[in-house]
């Protein structure tokens, strides 16, 4: 799937405030990524590039736990700037990271819940490798092949995700040491299939995960009926998140 970046930006910008309230799983993921970084990365990371900073979940975590002298913060749309403290030493990089020039001699490149929106991951990872200092850190979370499996099963629509084995293979081929690589399956529960769609819309995820789906009254009825197979004994409906976490380091 070739992702429509302008549509993605529109959906996330529109969901700006509701994202902060609804992105419960994304907050947990950024917290876990920060904890992993604390276990492996040095406390002093002077120059950090964050890809897809969003509402600042990861930025805030890292700012509290690492010594950073310069933040390079990237996202598709300028509205994200409202979520950040003015006292942070930020250089904004607004736009599609696939077309922007990356700063050089970085100590770390980080990203949480954003790399799944990249059209050409190998090309971006190659550029990240070049932008890092030797022994620089690439630390990120993204999502795996079971992400939103309920939606994909019912609509046939969804993003193309790499398996954890493909991530390891790609990173090692590019000259990274993969220090830590893990995956989780996290489940949210909702009172109705309609509430599932409202959650996706409130987090901006419908910008691409179901961007090809053209909802009609009948297709919505069918979707709600078919979602019954994901109903639990407590009358709640599941939505699966499949985060993948990686701590990698550029070789000499």
PDB file of C-alpha atoms in Angstrom, residues 47-166:
ATOM      1  CA  UNK A  47      21.555  15.177  19.973  1.00  0.00           C
ATOM      2  CA  UNK A  48      18.341  13.237  19.386  1.00  0.00           C
ATOM      3  CA  UNK A  49      16.089  13.048  16.347  1.00  0.00           C
ATOM      4  CA  UNK A  50      12.552  11.858  17.038  1.00  0.00           C
ATOM      5  CA  UNK A  51      10.531  10.672  14.054  1.00  0.00           C
ATOM      6  CA  UNK A  52       6.782  11.196  14.443  1.00  0.00           C
ATOM      7  CA  UNK A  53       6.799  12.965  17.811  1.00  0.00           C
ATOM      8  CA  UNK A  54       2.994  13.387  17.853  1.00  0.00           C
ATOM      9  CA  UNK A  55       1.665  14.761  21.123  1.00  0.00           C
ATOM     10  CA  UNK A  56       4.984  14.205  22.880  1.00  0.00           C
ATOM     11  CA  UNK A  57       4.447  10.963  24.809  1.00  0.00           C
ATOM     12  CA  UNK A  58       7.961   9.694  24.148  1.00  0.00           C
ATOM     13  CA  UNK A  59       9.603  13.132  24.214  1.00  0.00           C
ATOM     14  CA  UNK A  60       8.313  13.789  27.724  1.00  0.00           C
ATOM     15  CA  UNK A  61       9.503  10.386  28.938  1.00  0.00           C
ATOM     16  CA  UNK A  62      12.992  10.868  27.514  1.00  0.00           C
ATOM     17  CA  UNK A  63      13.288  14.486  28.675  1.00  0.00           C
ATOM     18  CA  UNK A  64      12.728  13.286  32.264  1.00  0.00           C
ATOM     19  CA  UNK A  65      15.301  10.505  32.075  1.00  0.00           C
ATOM     20  CA  UNK A  66      18.060  11.564  29.657  1.00  0.00           C
ATOM     21  CA  UNK A  67      20.371  14.533  29.252  1.00  0.00           C
ATOM     22  CA  UNK A  68      19.567  16.036  25.848  1.00  0.00           C
ATOM     23  CA  UNK A  69      21.101  19.237  24.511  1.00  0.00           C
ATOM     24  CA  UNK A  70      19.284  19.403  21.178  1.00  0.00           C
ATOM     25  CA  UNK A  71      15.999  17.852  20.110  1.00  0.00           C
ATOM     26  CA  UNK A  72      15.191  17.490  16.425  1.00  0.00           C
ATOM     27  CA  UNK A  73      11.464  16.811  16.427  1.00  0.00           C
ATOM     28  CA  UNK A  74       9.682  15.622  13.317  1.00  0.00           C
ATOM     29  CA  UNK A  75       6.041  15.188  12.443  1.00  0.00           C
ATOM     30  CA  UNK A  76       3.852  15.614   9.389  1.00  0.00           C
ATOM     31  CA  UNK A  77       1.834  18.596  10.585  1.00  0.00           C
ATOM     32  CA  UNK A  78       2.733  21.771  12.531  1.00  0.00           C
ATOM     33  CA  UNK A  79      -0.138  21.509  15.040  1.00  0.00           C
ATOM     34  CA  UNK A  80       1.951  19.079  17.110  1.00  0.00           C
ATOM     35  CA  UNK A  81       4.037  22.016  18.334  1.00  0.00           C
ATOM     36  CA  UNK A  82       1.286  23.038  20.774  1.00  0.00           C
ATOM     37  CA  UNK A  83       1.976  19.940  22.898  1.00  0.00           C
ATOM     38  CA  UNK A  84       5.597  20.815  23.727  1.00  0.00           C
ATOM     39  CA  UNK A  85       7.233  22.891  26.430  1.00  0.00           C
ATOM     40  CA  UNK A  86       8.859  26.058  25.185  1.00  0.00           C
ATOM     41  CA  UNK A  87      11.907  25.500  27.423  1.00  0.00           C
ATOM     42  CA  UNK A  88      13.040  22.393  25.525  1.00  0.00           C
ATOM     43  CA  UNK A  89      15.866  23.028  23.005  1.00  0.00           C
ATOM     44  CA  UNK A  90      13.806  22.010  19.966  1.00  0.00           C
ATOM     45  CA  UNK A  91      14.555  22.338  16.279  1.00  0.00           C
ATOM     46  CA  UNK A  92      11.391  21.489  14.391  1.00  0.00           C
ATOM     47  CA  UNK A  93      11.412  19.324  11.269  1.00  0.00           C
ATOM     48  CA  UNK A  94       7.836  19.496  10.024  1.00  0.00           C
ATOM     49  CA  UNK A  95       7.070  17.383   6.977  1.00  0.00           C
ATOM     50  CA  UNK A  96       7.462  13.893   5.582  1.00  0.00           C
ATOM     51  CA  UNK A  97      10.616  12.392   7.117  1.00  0.00           C
ATOM     52  CA  UNK A  98      11.100  10.411   3.897  1.00  0.00           C
ATOM     53  CA  UNK A  99      11.796  13.639   1.991  1.00  0.00           C
ATOM     54  CA  UNK A 100      13.514  15.771   4.653  1.00  0.00           C
ATOM     55  CA  UNK A 101      17.279  16.042   5.077  1.00  0.00           C
ATOM     56  CA  UNK A 102      18.346  14.419   8.334  1.00  0.00           C
ATOM     57  CA  UNK A 103      20.739  16.142  10.743  1.00  0.00           C
ATOM     58  CA  UNK A 104      24.141  14.480  10.960  1.00  0.00           C
ATOM     59  CA  UNK A 105      26.248  13.162  13.861  1.00  0.00           C
ATOM     60  CA  UNK A 106      23.222  12.218  15.930  1.00  0.00           C
ATOM     61  CA  UNK A 107      23.637  10.316  19.182  1.00  0.00           C
ATOM     62  CA  UNK A 108      20.218   8.728  18.880  1.00  0.00           C
ATOM     63  CA  UNK A 109      17.248   8.422  16.559  1.00  0.00           C
ATOM     64  CA  UNK A 110      14.034   7.469  18.315  1.00  0.00           C
ATOM     65  CA  UNK A 111      10.444   6.862  17.306  1.00  0.00           C
ATOM     66  CA  UNK A 112       7.333   5.524  18.983  1.00  0.00           C
ATOM     67  CA  UNK A 113       4.274   4.226  17.128  1.00  0.00           C
ATOM     68  CA  UNK A 114       5.179   6.015  13.889  1.00  0.00           C
ATOM     69  CA  UNK A 115       7.388   3.929  11.589  1.00  0.00           C
ATOM     70  CA  UNK A 116       4.387   1.954  10.316  1.00  0.00           C
ATOM     71  CA  UNK A 117       3.464   5.059   8.298  1.00  0.00           C
ATOM     72  CA  UNK A 118       6.685   4.949   6.247  1.00  0.00           C
ATOM     73  CA  UNK A 119       6.407   3.932   2.588  1.00  0.00           C
ATOM     74  CA  UNK A 120      10.050   2.908   2.067  1.00  0.00           C
ATOM     75  CA  UNK A 121      11.423   1.655   5.368  1.00  0.00           C
ATOM     76  CA  UNK A 122      14.747   0.285   4.022  1.00  0.00           C
ATOM     77  CA  UNK A 123      15.551   3.670   2.475  1.00  0.00           C
ATOM     78  CA  UNK A 124      14.754   5.551   5.687  1.00  0.00           C
ATOM     79  CA  UNK A 125      16.724   3.107   7.838  1.00  0.00           C
ATOM     80  CA  UNK A 126      19.706   3.484   5.506  1.00  0.00           C
ATOM     81  CA  UNK A 127      19.551   7.249   5.944  1.00  0.00           C
ATOM     82  CA  UNK A 128      19.199   6.869   9.725  1.00  0.00           C
ATOM     83  CA  UNK A 129      22.334   4.730   9.784  1.00  0.00           C
ATOM     84  CA  UNK A 130      24.231   7.444   7.888  1.00  0.00           C
ATOM     85  CA  UNK A 131      22.930  10.205  10.179  1.00  0.00           C
ATOM     86  CA  UNK A 132      24.045   8.487  13.389  1.00  0.00           C
ATOM     87  CA  UNK A 133      27.476   8.772  14.933  1.00  0.00           C
ATOM     88  CA  UNK A 134      29.398   5.525  15.207  1.00  0.00           C
ATOM     89  CA  UNK A 135      27.887   3.598  18.104  1.00  0.00           C
ATOM     90  CA  UNK A 136      24.803   5.831  17.840  1.00  0.00           C
ATOM     91  CA  UNK A 137      21.457   4.430  18.958  1.00  0.00           C
ATOM     92  CA  UNK A 138      18.339   3.612  16.944  1.00  0.00           C
ATOM     93  CA  UNK A 139      15.522   2.983  19.429  1.00  0.00           C
ATOM     94  CA  UNK A 140      11.921   2.613  18.386  1.00  0.00           C
ATOM     95  CA  UNK A 141       8.563   0.990  18.756  1.00  0.00           C
ATOM     96  CA  UNK A 142       6.309   0.198  15.836  1.00  0.00           C
ATOM     97  CA  UNK A 143       3.642  -2.426  15.180  1.00  0.00           C
ATOM     98  CA  UNK A 144       3.666  -6.036  14.051  1.00  0.00           C
ATOM     99  CA  UNK A 145       1.614  -8.201  11.743  1.00  0.00           C
ATOM    100  CA  UNK A 146      -1.222  -8.873  14.225  1.00  0.00           C
ATOM    101  CA  UNK A 147      -1.940  -5.180  14.781  1.00  0.00           C
ATOM    102  CA  UNK A 148      -5.676  -4.438  14.435  1.00  0.00           C
ATOM    103  CA  UNK A 149      -6.167  -8.008  13.241  1.00  0.00           C
ATOM    104  CA  UNK A 150      -9.916  -7.693  13.874  1.00  0.00           C
ATOM    105  CA  UNK A 151     -10.213  -4.768  11.448  1.00  0.00           C
ATOM    106  CA  UNK A 152      -8.097  -6.455   8.789  1.00  0.00           C
ATOM    107  CA  UNK A 153     -10.078  -9.686   8.989  1.00  0.00           C
ATOM    108  CA  UNK A 154     -13.386  -7.879   8.519  1.00  0.00           C
ATOM    109  CA  UNK A 155     -12.458  -5.198   5.969  1.00  0.00           C
ATOM    110  CA  UNK A 156      -9.379  -6.579   4.238  1.00  0.00           C
ATOM    111  CA  UNK A 157      -7.802  -3.169   4.868  1.00  0.00           C
ATOM    112  CA  UNK A 158      -4.732  -2.378   6.923  1.00  0.00           C
ATOM    113  CA  UNK A 159      -1.091  -1.465   6.865  1.00  0.00           C
ATOM    114  CA  UNK A 160       1.702  -3.764   5.756  1.00  0.00           C
ATOM    115  CA  UNK A 161       3.758  -4.654   8.814  1.00  0.00           C
ATOM    116  CA  UNK A 162       7.140  -6.338   9.126  1.00  0.00           C
ATOM    117  CA  UNK A 163       7.513  -9.414  11.296  1.00  0.00           C
ATOM    118  CA  UNK A 164      10.011  -9.279  14.140  1.00  0.00           C
ATOM    119  CA  UNK A 165      12.350 -11.549  12.158  1.00  0.00           C
ATOM    120  CA  UNK A 166      12.290  -9.205   9.156  1.00  0.00           C
TER     121      UNK A 166
END
